[in-house]
mmCIF file of C-alpha atoms in Angstrom:
data_model
loop_
_atom_site.group_PDB
_atom_site.id
_atom_site.type_symbol
_atom_site.label_atom_id
_atom_site.label_comp_id
_atom_site.label_asym_id
_atom_site.label_seq_id
_atom_site.Cartn_x
_atom_site.Cartn_y
_atom_site.Cartn_z
ATOM 1 C CA MET A 1 -3.888 33.468 98.613
ATOM 2 C CA ALA A 2 -0.386 33.708 100.029
ATOM 3 C CA PRO A 3 0.588 37.426 100.063
ATOM 4 C CA PHE A 4 3.714 36.898 102.149
ATOM 5 C CA GLY A 5 4.957 34.250 99.765
ATOM 6 C CA ARG A 6 4.373 36.589 96.830
ATOM 7 C CA LYS A 7 6.338 39.348 98.554
ATOM 8 C CA PHE A 8 9.131 36.906 99.361
ATOM 9 C CA LEU A 9 9.402 35.639 95.825
ATOM 10 C CA ARG A 10 9.367 39.134 94.387
ATOM 11 C CA ALA A 11 12.040 40.209 96.874
ATOM 12 C CA ARG A 12 14.303 37.348 95.748
ATOM 13 C CA LEU A 13 13.710 38.156 92.075
ATOM 14 C CA LYS A 14 14.490 41.858 92.527
ATOM 15 C CA SER A 15 18.095 41.175 93.476
ATOM 16 C CA ARG A 16 18.663 39.276 90.222
ATOM 17 C CA SER A 17 17.183 41.741 87.720
ATOM 18 C CA GLU A 18 17.044 45.200 89.147
ATOM 19 C CA ASP A 19 17.195 46.914 85.776
ATOM 20 C CA LYS A 20 14.164 45.038 84.375
ATOM 21 C CA GLU A 21 10.532 46.019 84.814
ATOM 22 C CA ASP A 22 8.516 44.509 87.628
ATOM 23 C CA ASP A 23 6.868 41.372 86.195
ATOM 24 C CA PRO A 24 3.834 39.935 88.038
ATOM 25 C CA GLY A 25 5.011 36.378 87.148
ATOM 26 C CA LYS A 26 3.024 33.114 87.164
ATOM 27 C CA GLU A 27 1.150 31.316 89.907
ATOM 28 C CA ILE A 28 0.441 27.723 90.994
ATOM 29 C CA GLN A 29 -1.853 26.032 93.548
ATOM 30 C CA VAL A 30 -0.340 24.088 96.473
ATOM 31 C CA TRP A 31 -2.255 22.112 99.096
ATOM 32 C CA VAL A 32 -1.227 22.877 102.707
ATOM 33 C CA ARG A 33 -3.064 21.015 105.508
ATOM 34 C CA GLN A 34 -6.164 20.214 103.414
ATOM 35 C CA GLU A 35 -6.275 23.791 102.149
ATOM 36 C CA GLU A 36 -5.461 24.991 98.640
ATOM 37 C CA LYS A 37 -3.287 28.054 98.436
ATOM 38 C CA THR A 38 -1.990 30.043 95.468
ATOM 39 C CA VAL A 39 1.653 31.073 95.198
ATOM 40 C CA CYS A 40 2.123 34.067 92.912
ATOM 41 C CA GLY A 41 5.161 35.724 91.377
ATOM 42 C CA LEU A 42 6.813 32.605 89.995
ATOM 43 C CA THR A 43 9.590 32.975 87.417
ATOM 44 C CA LYS A 44 11.819 30.591 85.509
ATOM 45 C CA HIS A 45 14.404 30.875 88.327
ATOM 46 C CA THR A 46 12.007 29.911 91.160
ATOM 47 C CA THR A 47 12.816 26.534 92.790
ATOM 48 C CA CYS A 48 10.855 24.216 95.033
ATOM 49 C CA ALA A 49 12.856 25.435 98.033
ATOM 50 C CA ASP A 50 11.665 29.028 97.362
ATOM 51 C CA VAL A 51 8.026 27.871 97.223
ATOM 52 C CA VAL A 52 8.412 25.923 100.480
ATOM 53 C CA GLN A 53 9.938 28.959 102.213
ATOM 54 C CA ALA A 54 7.087 31.200 101.012
ATOM 55 C CA LEU A 55 4.431 28.758 102.206
ATOM 56 C CA LEU A 56 6.073 28.411 105.619
ATOM 57 C CA GLU A 57 6.169 32.174 106.049
ATOM 58 C CA ASP A 58 2.514 32.427 105.002
ATOM 59 C CA CYS A 59 1.318 29.696 107.353
ATOM 60 C CA GLY A 60 3.072 31.253 110.382
ATOM 61 C CA THR A 61 3.774 27.916 112.003
ATOM 62 C CA SER A 62 6.289 29.525 114.291
ATOM 63 C CA PRO A 63 6.889 33.090 115.480
ATOM 64 C CA GLU A 64 10.555 32.555 114.537
ATOM 65 C CA PRO A 65 10.687 30.925 111.134
ATOM 66 C CA GLU A 66 14.427 30.796 111.119
ATOM 67 C CA ARG A 67 14.417 28.229 113.937
ATOM 68 C CA ILE A 68 12.396 25.783 111.871
ATOM 69 C CA PRO A 69 14.738 24.059 109.459
ATOM 70 C CA GLN A 70 13.478 24.360 105.923
ATOM 71 C CA MET A 71 14.861 20.970 105.007
ATOM 72 C CA GLU A 72 12.059 19.308 107.044
ATOM 73 C CA TYR A 73 9.470 20.275 104.415
ATOM 74 C CA CYS A 74 9.237 19.478 100.715
ATOM 75 C CA LEU A 75 6.763 19.579 97.858
ATOM 76 C CA MET A 76 4.960 16.405 96.897
ATOM 77 C CA GLU A 77 3.834 15.982 93.236
ATOM 78 C CA ARG A 78 0.726 13.859 92.684
ATOM 79 C CA TRP A 79 -0.538 12.707 89.290
ATOM 80 C CA LYS A 80 -3.380 10.156 88.919
ATOM 81 C CA GLY A 81 -2.507 8.299 92.101
ATOM 82 C CA PHE A 82 1.239 8.499 91.672
ATOM 83 C CA GLU A 83 3.305 10.618 94.064
ATOM 84 C CA ARG A 84 6.894 11.718 94.211
ATOM 85 C CA ALA A 85 8.914 14.163 96.261
ATOM 86 C CA LEU A 86 10.452 17.021 94.299
ATOM 87 C CA PRO A 87 14.109 17.961 94.910
ATOM 88 C CA PRO A 88 14.649 21.447 96.399
ATOM 89 C CA LEU A 89 16.533 22.693 93.311
ATOM 90 C CA THR A 90 13.772 21.779 90.864
ATOM 91 C CA ARG A 91 12.524 24.708 88.716
ATOM 92 C CA ILE A 92 8.883 24.638 89.634
ATOM 93 C CA LEU A 93 7.632 26.742 86.720
ATOM 94 C CA ARG A 94 9.493 24.668 84.144
ATOM 95 C CA LEU A 95 8.113 21.487 85.699
ATOM 96 C CA TRP A 96 4.584 22.915 85.630
ATOM 97 C CA ALA A 97 4.892 23.946 81.979
ATOM 98 C CA ALA A 98 6.289 20.535 81.019
ATOM 99 C CA TRP A 99 3.063 18.811 82.062
ATOM 100 C CA GLY A 100 1.182 20.552 79.266
ATOM 101 C CA ASP A 101 -2.360 19.190 78.878
ATOM 102 C CA GLU A 102 -1.951 17.037 82.025
ATOM 103 C CA GLN A 103 -1.888 20.085 84.333
ATOM 104 C CA PRO A 104 -5.500 19.605 85.502
ATOM 105 C CA PHE A 105 -4.527 16.172 86.878
ATOM 106 C CA VAL A 106 -1.380 17.388 88.670
ATOM 107 C CA GLN A 107 -1.375 18.574 92.332
ATOM 108 C CA PHE A 108 1.396 19.962 94.519
ATOM 109 C CA LYS A 109 1.288 19.398 98.272
ATOM 110 C CA LEU A 110 3.458 20.705 101.088
ATOM 111 C CA VAL A 111 4.376 17.839 103.422
ATOM 112 C CA ARG A 112 6.842 17.205 106.169
ATOM 113 C CA ALA A 113 9.700 14.996 105.196
ATOM 114 C CA GLY A 114 9.133 12.768 108.265
ATOM 115 C CA ASP A 115 5.406 12.233 107.568
ATOM 116 C CA CYS A 116 6.107 9.826 104.749
ATOM 117 C CA VAL A 117 7.817 7.231 106.987
ATOM 118 C CA PRO A 118 7.683 6.243 110.674
ATOM 119 C CA LEU A 119 9.548 8.646 112.921
ATOM 120 C CA CYS A 120 12.602 6.567 113.541
ATOM 121 C CA GLU A 121 16.196 7.085 112.809
ATOM 122 C CA SER A 122 17.481 5.514 109.701
ATOM 123 C CA LYS A 123 19.905 2.721 110.335
ATOM 124 C CA PRO A 124 23.119 2.420 108.388
ATOM 125 C CA GLY A 125 21.984 -0.885 106.901
ATOM 126 C CA SER A 126 18.388 0.215 106.164
ATOM 127 C CA LYS A 127 17.096 -0.521 102.677
ATOM 128 C CA VAL A 128 15.838 2.001 100.189
ATOM 129 C CA GLY A 129 12.292 0.684 100.456
ATOM 130 C CA ASP A 130 12.202 1.462 104.183
ATOM 131 C CA GLN A 131 12.623 5.208 103.507
ATOM 132 C CA GLY A 132 9.918 7.596 102.274
ATOM 133 C CA PRO A 133 10.130 9.217 98.840
ATOM 134 C CA ALA A 134 11.031 12.653 100.115
ATOM 135 C CA GLN A 135 13.553 11.324 102.607
ATOM 136 C CA TYR A 136 15.098 9.081 100.013
ATOM 137 C CA VAL A 137 15.439 11.913 97.534
ATOM 138 C CA ARG A 138 16.975 14.222 100.096
ATOM 139 C CA SER A 139 19.467 11.557 101.087
ATOM 140 C CA LEU A 140 20.798 11.362 97.539
ATOM 141 C CA PRO A 141 23.714 13.482 96.299
ATOM 142 C CA VAL A 142 22.931 16.798 94.586
ATOM 143 C CA ASP A 143 24.202 15.730 91.172
ATOM 144 C CA ARG A 144 21.989 12.617 91.263
ATOM 145 C CA GLN A 145 19.005 14.740 92.234
ATOM 146 C CA LYS A 146 19.685 16.924 89.195
ATOM 147 C CA ARG A 147 19.884 13.861 86.949
ATOM 148 C CA MET A 148 16.542 12.652 88.262
ATOM 149 C CA VAL A 149 14.981 16.013 87.567
ATOM 150 C CA ARG A 150 16.400 16.130 84.029
ATOM 151 C CA LYS A 151 15.142 12.621 83.358
ATOM 152 C CA ALA A 152 11.667 13.572 84.566
ATOM 153 C CA PHE A 153 11.675 16.622 82.320
ATOM 154 C CA ARG A 154 12.731 14.536 79.328
ATOM 155 C CA LYS A 155 9.851 12.113 79.946
ATOM 156 C CA LEU A 156 7.376 14.963 80.179
ATOM 157 C CA GLU A 157 8.755 16.513 76.988
ATOM 158 C CA LYS A 158 8.284 13.222 75.147
ATOM 159 C CA ILE A 159 4.697 13.027 76.355
ATOM 160 C CA ARG A 160 4.041 16.567 75.160
ATOM 161 C CA GLU A 161 5.645 15.847 71.771
ATOM 162 C CA GLN A 162 3.443 12.781 71.331
ATOM 163 C CA GLU A 163 0.399 14.874 72.121
ATOM 164 C CA ARG A 164 1.458 17.701 69.781
ATOM 165 C CA ALA A 165 2.406 15.423 66.870
ATOM 166 C CA PRO A 166 -1.092 15.090 65.307
ATOM 167 C CA ALA A 167 -1.778 18.758 65.760
ATOM 168 C CA GLY A 168 1.607 19.596 64.247
ATOM 169 C CA ASP A 169 0.912 17.448 61.197
ATOM 170 C CA ASP A 170 -2.453 19.058 60.723
ATOM 171 C CA GLY A 171 -0.900 22.490 61.031
ATOM 172 C CA ARG A 172 1.799 21.594 58.531
ATOM 173 C CA ILE A 173 -0.775 20.300 56.066
ATOM 174 C CA CYS A 174 -2.851 23.436 56.516
ATOM 175 C CA GLY A 175 0.239 25.529 55.907
ATOM 176 C CA LEU A 176 1.019 23.623 52.733
ATOM 177 C CA VAL A 177 -2.555 24.053 51.524
ATOM 178 C CA GLN A 178 -2.394 27.800 52.143
ATOM 179 C CA LEU A 179 0.975 27.982 50.348
ATOM 180 C CA ILE A 180 -0.420 26.100 47.318
ATOM 181 C CA ILE A 181 -3.458 28.382 47.187
ATOM 182 C CA SER A 182 -1.274 31.499 47.371
ATOM 183 C CA GLN A 183 1.069 30.161 44.681
ATOM 184 C CA ASP A 184 -1.900 29.350 42.425
ATOM 185 C CA HIS A 185 -3.209 32.872 42.886
ATOM 186 C CA ALA A 186 0.196 34.357 42.072
ATOM 187 C CA ILE A 187 0.542 32.172 38.973
ATOM 188 C CA ARG A 188 -2.878 33.254 37.718
ATOM 189 C CA GLU A 189 -1.976 36.890 38.212
ATOM 190 C CA GLN A 190 1.310 36.444 36.332
ATOM 191 C CA ALA A 191 -0.457 34.670 33.436
ATOM 192 C CA HIS A 192 -3.037 37.438 33.202
ATOM 193 C CA ARG A 193 -0.275 40.054 33.237
ATOM 194 C CA MET A 194 1.624 38.205 30.471
ATOM 195 C CA ARG A 195 -1.491 38.143 28.290
ATOM 196 C CA GLU A 196 -1.949 41.863 28.793
ATOM 197 C CA LEU A 197 1.696 42.479 27.827
ATOM 198 C CA ASP A 198 1.315 40.353 24.696
ATOM 199 C CA LEU A 199 -1.714 42.346 23.592
ATOM 200 C CA GLU A 200 0.147 45.584 24.259
ATOM 201 C CA ILE A 201 3.152 44.420 22.219
ATOM 202 C CA GLU A 202 0.928 43.405 19.306
ATOM 203 C CA ARG A 203 -0.817 46.776 19.381
ATOM 204 C CA ILE A 204 2.516 48.657 19.359
ATOM 205 C CA GLU A 205 3.811 46.502 16.457
ATOM 206 C CA ARG A 206 0.694 47.223 14.448
ATOM 207 C CA GLY A 207 1.226 50.920 15.063
ATOM 208 C CA LEU A 208 4.893 50.816 13.983
ATOM 209 C CA ARG A 209 4.288 48.654 10.904
ATOM 210 C CA PRO A 210 3.919 50.780 7.698
ATOM 211 C CA ALA A 211 0.561 50.675 5.975
ATOM 212 C CA PRO A 212 0.569 48.632 2.752
ATOM 213 C CA GLU A 213 0.173 50.641 -0.436
ATOM 214 C CA SER A 214 -3.078 50.191 -2.298
ATOM 215 C CA PRO A 215 -2.528 48.347 -5.585
ATOM 216 C CA GLN A 216 -3.167 50.170 -8.831
ATOM 217 C CA PRO A 217 -5.903 48.892 -11.142
ATOM 218 C CA GLY A 218 -3.393 47.784 -13.788
ATOM 219 C CA ASP A 219 -0.807 46.340 -11.420
ATOM 220 C CA ASP A 220 -0.532 42.834 -10.090
ATOM 221 C CA PRO A 221 -1.837 42.618 -6.483
ATOM 222 C CA LEU A 222 0.925 40.120 -5.671
ATOM 223 C CA ALA A 223 3.722 42.535 -6.682
ATOM 224 C CA ALA A 224 4.324 43.529 -3.068
ATOM 225 C CA ASP A 225 5.280 40.054 -2.020
ATOM 226 C CA GLY A 226 8.952 40.524 -2.852
ATOM 227 C CA LEU A 227 11.170 38.008 -4.571
ATOM 228 C CA GLY A 228 8.488 35.329 -4.846
ATOM 229 C CA CYS A 229 6.202 37.698 -6.712
ATOM 230 C CA LEU A 230 9.053 38.669 -9.094
ATOM 231 C CA GLU A 231 9.773 35.026 -9.829
ATOM 232 C CA ARG A 232 6.144 34.383 -10.622
ATOM 233 C CA GLN A 233 6.118 37.391 -12.947
ATOM 234 C CA LEU A 234 9.225 36.108 -14.742
ATOM 235 C CA GLU A 235 7.654 32.706 -15.204
ATOM 236 C CA ARG A 236 4.514 34.268 -16.565
ATOM 237 C CA HIS A 237 6.486 36.424 -18.985
ATOM 238 C CA ALA A 238 8.507 33.391 -20.119
ATOM 239 C CA ASP A 239 5.283 31.514 -20.772
ATOM 240 C CA LEU A 240 3.937 34.446 -22.776
ATOM 241 C CA ILE A 241 7.149 34.617 -24.868
ATOM 242 C CA GLU A 242 7.077 30.917 -25.563
ATOM 243 C CA ARG A 243 3.419 31.077 -26.581
ATOM 244 C CA LEU A 244 4.125 34.033 -28.847
ATOM 245 C CA SER A 245 7.024 32.171 -30.444
ATOM 246 C CA ARG A 246 4.795 29.180 -31.123
ATOM 247 C CA ASP A 247 2.209 31.460 -32.681
ATOM 248 C CA ILE A 248 4.820 33.117 -34.890
ATOM 249 C CA ASP A 249 6.157 29.746 -36.054
ATOM 250 C CA ALA A 250 2.668 28.565 -36.833
ATOM 251 C CA GLU A 251 1.952 31.719 -38.838
ATOM 252 C CA MET A 252 5.204 31.339 -40.770
ATOM 253 C CA ARG A 253 4.432 27.699 -41.591
ATOM 254 C CA ASN A 254 0.961 28.678 -42.768
ATOM 255 C CA ALA A 255 2.411 31.465 -44.874
ATOM 256 C CA CYS A 256 4.991 29.124 -46.459
ATOM 257 C CA SER A 257 2.365 26.515 -47.240
ATOM 258 C CA ALA A 258 0.112 29.200 -48.682
ATOM 259 C CA GLY A 259 2.889 30.607 -50.922
ATOM 260 C CA GLY A 260 4.023 27.145 -52.145
ATOM 261 C CA GLY A 261 0.714 25.670 -53.265
ATOM 262 C CA GLU A 262 -1.873 27.208 -55.548
ATOM 263 C CA PRO A 263 -4.981 25.680 -53.917
ATOM 264 C CA ALA A 264 -4.051 27.131 -50.603
ATOM 265 C CA SER A 265 -3.412 30.507 -52.177
ATOM 266 C CA GLU A 266 -6.692 30.383 -54.054
ATOM 267 C CA GLY A 267 -8.604 29.657 -50.847
ATOM 268 C CA LEU A 268 -7.094 32.677 -49.090
ATOM 269 C CA GLY A 269 -8.188 36.221 -49.586
ATOM 270 C CA PRO A 270 -6.122 39.016 -51.172
ATOM 271 C CA GLY A 271 -5.080 40.388 -47.785
ATOM 272 C CA ALA A 272 -3.843 37.019 -46.568
ATOM 273 C CA TYR A 273 -1.963 36.424 -49.843
ATOM 274 C CA LYS A 274 -0.217 39.769 -49.547
ATOM 275 C CA ASP A 275 0.801 38.979 -46.004
ATOM 276 C CA GLY A 276 2.150 35.616 -47.042
ATOM 277 C CA VAL A 277 4.275 37.182 -49.811
ATOM 278 C CA GLU A 278 5.617 39.716 -47.378
ATOM 279 C CA VAL A 279 6.470 37.037 -44.844
ATOM 280 C CA GLU A 280 8.243 34.991 -47.513
ATOM 281 C CA ARG A 281 10.302 38.004 -48.573
ATOM 282 C CA VAL A 282 11.263 38.709 -44.988
ATOM 283 C CA ARG A 283 12.249 35.076 -44.507
ATOM 284 C CA ARG A 284 14.521 35.129 -47.600
ATOM 285 C CA ASP A 285 16.124 38.402 -46.425
ATOM 286 C CA LEU A 286 16.707 36.833 -43.023
ATOM 287 C CA GLU A 287 18.345 33.732 -44.479
ATOM 288 C CA HIS A 288 20.573 35.855 -46.727
ATOM 289 C CA SER A 289 21.584 38.031 -43.770
ATOM 290 C CA MET A 290 22.369 34.971 -41.693
ATOM 291 C CA TYR A 291 24.561 33.562 -44.498
ATOM 292 C CA ARG A 292 26.457 36.821 -44.872
ATOM 293 C CA GLY A 293 26.901 37.039 -41.099
ATOM 294 C CA LEU A 294 28.292 33.494 -41.001
ATOM 295 C CA THR A 295 30.717 34.340 -43.830
ATOM 296 C CA LEU A 296 31.891 37.484 -42.080
ATOM 297 C CA HIS A 297 32.352 35.524 -38.848
ATOM 298 C CA THR A 298 34.518 32.970 -40.666
ATOM 299 C CA GLN A 299 36.664 35.673 -42.263
ATOM 300 C CA LEU A 300 37.064 37.428 -38.921
ATOM 301 C CA ALA A 301 38.286 34.181 -37.305
ATOM 302 C CA GLU A 302 40.866 33.717 -40.095
ATOM 303 C CA LEU A 303 42.093 37.296 -39.737
ATOM 304 C CA GLU A 304 42.513 36.814 -35.992
ATOM 305 C CA ARG A 305 44.574 33.663 -36.541
ATOM 306 C CA GLU A 306 46.795 35.482 -39.085
ATOM 307 C CA LEU A 307 47.258 38.380 -36.680
ATOM 308 C CA GLU A 308 48.270 36.062 -33.830
ATOM 309 C CA LEU A 309 50.769 34.288 -36.134
ATOM 310 C CA ASN A 310 52.354 37.554 -37.290
ATOM 311 C CA GLN A 311 52.611 38.772 -33.672
ATOM 312 C CA ALA A 312 54.367 35.518 -32.673
ATOM 313 C CA VAL A 313 56.880 35.805 -35.589
ATOM 314 C CA LEU A 314 57.537 39.456 -34.743
ATOM 315 C CA SER A 315 58.131 38.637 -31.107
ATOM 316 C CA SER A 316 60.574 35.817 -31.928
ATOM 317 C CA LYS A 317 62.534 38.065 -34.299
ATOM 318 C CA GLY A 318 62.749 40.812 -31.721
ATOM 319 C CA GLN A 319 64.124 38.360 -29.139
ATOM 320 C CA GLU A 320 66.711 37.077 -31.648
ATOM 321 C CA CYS A 321 67.770 40.636 -32.432
ATOM 322 C CA GLU A 322 68.203 41.453 -28.761
ATOM 323 C CA ARG A 323 70.302 38.314 -28.224
ATOM 324 C CA LEU A 324 72.605 39.099 -31.162
ATOM 325 C CA THR A 325 72.979 42.693 -30.044
ATOM 326 C CA ALA A 326 74.036 41.515 -26.606
ATOM 327 C CA GLN A 327 76.587 39.121 -28.163
ATOM 328 C CA LEU A 328 77.983 41.903 -30.333
ATOM 329 C CA SER A 329 78.356 44.214 -27.373
ATOM 330 C CA GLY A 330 80.163 41.448 -25.441
ATOM 331 C CA LEU A 331 82.574 40.877 -28.321
ATOM 332 C CA ARG A 332 83.385 44.568 -28.558
ATOM 333 C CA VAL A 333 84.071 44.779 -24.818
ATOM 334 C CA ALA A 334 86.333 41.705 -25.061
ATOM 335 C CA ASP A 335 88.182 43.224 -28.040
ATOM 336 C CA CYS A 336 88.809 46.444 -26.128
ATOM 337 C CA ALA A 337 90.102 44.532 -23.074
ATOM 338 C CA GLY A 338 92.394 42.334 -25.205
ATOM 339 C CA ALA A 339 93.816 45.316 -27.055
ATOM 340 C CA ALA A 340 94.658 47.036 -23.788
ATOM 341 C CA GLU A 341 96.518 43.963 -22.532
ATOM 342 C CA LYS A 342 98.440 42.795 -25.684
ATOM 343 C CA GLY A 343 99.131 46.130 -27.214
ATOM 344 C CA GLY A 344 99.065 47.148 -30.815
ATOM 345 C CA SER A 345 100.867 44.058 -32.187
ATOM 346 C CA ALA A 346 97.676 41.924 -32.234
ATOM 347 C CA SER A 347 95.187 44.695 -33.067
ATOM 348 C CA TRP A 348 94.849 43.696 -36.728
ATOM 349 C CA THR A 349 93.973 40.106 -35.716
ATOM 350 C CA GLU A 350 91.178 41.270 -33.399
ATOM 351 C CA GLN A 351 89.879 43.653 -36.030
ATOM 352 C CA ALA A 352 89.684 40.827 -38.518
ATOM 353 C CA ARG A 353 87.878 38.641 -36.003
ATOM 354 C CA SER A 354 85.430 41.476 -35.259
ATOM 355 C CA ALA A 355 84.806 42.003 -38.950
ATOM 356 C CA ALA A 356 84.115 38.291 -39.387
ATOM 357 C CA ALA A 357 81.647 38.282 -36.476
ATOM 358 C CA HIS A 358 79.901 41.307 -37.925
ATOM 359 C CA ALA A 359 79.647 39.634 -41.318
ATOM 360 C CA GLU A 360 78.215 36.504 -39.709
ATOM 361 C CA LEU A 361 75.618 38.609 -37.869
ATOM 362 C CA GLN A 362 74.573 40.314 -41.106
ATOM 363 C CA LYS A 363 74.283 36.924 -42.781
ATOM 364 C CA VAL A 364 72.058 35.589 -40.023
ATOM 365 C CA LEU A 365 69.831 38.625 -40.197
ATOM 366 C CA SER A 366 69.653 38.361 -43.992
ATOM 367 C CA HIS A 367 68.602 34.688 -43.733
ATOM 368 C CA GLY A 368 65.977 35.473 -41.082
ATOM 369 C CA ASP A 369 64.432 38.243 -43.212
ATOM 370 C CA GLY A 370 61.128 37.326 -44.883
ATOM 371 C CA THR A 371 61.737 39.500 -47.999
ATOM 372 C CA ASP A 372 64.565 37.428 -49.547
ATOM 373 C CA THR A 373 64.397 36.987 -53.306
ATOM 374 C CA ASP A 374 64.516 33.691 -55.137
ATOM 375 C CA SER A 375 67.945 32.946 -56.621
ATOM 376 C CA ASP A 376 66.601 31.113 -59.667
ATOM 377 C CA THR A 377 63.580 33.197 -60.708
ATOM 378 C CA GLY A 378 64.435 36.604 -59.221
ATOM 379 C CA ILE A 379 60.837 36.995 -58.054
ATOM 380 C CA SER A 380 60.324 38.493 -54.584
ATOM 381 C CA SER A 381 59.064 36.132 -51.901
ATOM 382 C CA THR A 382 56.590 38.771 -50.831
ATOM 383 C CA HIS A 383 54.613 38.295 -54.011
ATOM 384 C CA SER A 384 54.616 34.545 -53.493
ATOM 385 C CA GLN A 385 53.299 35.000 -49.957
ATOM 386 C CA ASP A 386 50.569 37.308 -51.264
ATOM 387 C CA SER A 387 49.554 34.696 -53.774
ATOM 388 C CA LEU A 388 49.421 31.955 -51.095
ATOM 389 C CA SER A 389 47.568 34.049 -48.530
ATOM 390 C CA PRO A 390 43.975 32.817 -47.947
ATOM 391 C CA CYS A 391 42.717 36.369 -47.908
ATOM 392 C CA GLY A 392 44.071 38.451 -50.746
ATOM 393 C CA ASP A 393 42.820 41.750 -49.391
ATOM 394 C CA ILE A 394 45.014 41.549 -46.220
ATOM 395 C CA ARG A 395 48.653 42.613 -46.514
ATOM 396 C CA PRO A 396 51.331 40.924 -44.385
ATOM 397 C CA PRO A 397 53.008 43.018 -41.686
ATOM 398 C CA LEU A 398 56.116 45.003 -42.549
ATOM 399 C CA GLU A 399 59.424 43.326 -41.760
ATOM 400 C CA THR A 400 61.751 44.794 -39.197
ATOM 401 C CA GLN A 401 65.197 45.820 -40.334
ATOM 402 C CA VAL A 402 68.057 45.466 -37.835
#
């Protein structure tokens, strides 16, 4: 255990987050001189340089640690026979977490930078292969060191994704199965609830529906079916009426045949013969009534035609009278206007003209009158019209005198 390193790391972390609670942090194992030590208090901000400083303080290699340059030491990462020197700015906790399932095969070791190569000064023209891994990494620029670290992290992330892929598919399938099961359960509950609601609705409808009235013994049980039942009843009544009519016709034919022939009447009893006589009498009365009704109907039609003709003649005479009255009024107005203009010298001429017009009007009215007498016989035309009228009982309408 490296208590001094833990204190050092915690001291560096305290300056960054003073307001946060004291977190114990993570820990890793580092090999120092064939001895495994644990560095505690790691956070996401801890770098390889911080771990190297903590290990140097814990080992106590010198009473004055500040005289030993920290750049002479570095962390070596070993994985299944492969080694590489970690840059000082590498986030050690992020690198450790990126290994994932390969962590048991990964080891960190504190080494001196000069132990990887012979202790000789590097020449300006020395090749890259002549340098050790740690020395070569330290000789690179800082930005290139960062790119190398990012590239290593990307490779580790790809390895972890490849390892997690099958497990992720299985987890996704398990999640889908659980979702399907839960959806099936919810659907079953909803269907059960819908059935319960349907039963409840039916029960309420039966409660609100009025109870059907019990049919009477003499009524038709189908009378409550509405319009269809009424139609069936009408059809049944029509059938009954037609059947009754056929029966009546048959009885009348039998009665007629019984009354017309003696053998048929002799074969019938006294009651049947009396009924046949009564039926025959009723039939004759019915025929006589029908004949009288037809005659009355014909006379009524003739009277209606006569009435329409008289009304038309009366209307035409009234219109003629109104027209002549209007003409007479116009002539009188013209006579008055002419008399006012010409004076009294021509008054006798206008009076004569007015008298002639009045005489002509009287003549027209006398010719249009229907009561003129015959010049040869002296018999009134009214009597001749009465004699020519198809119905002698009906008098013609009175004539209108103008």
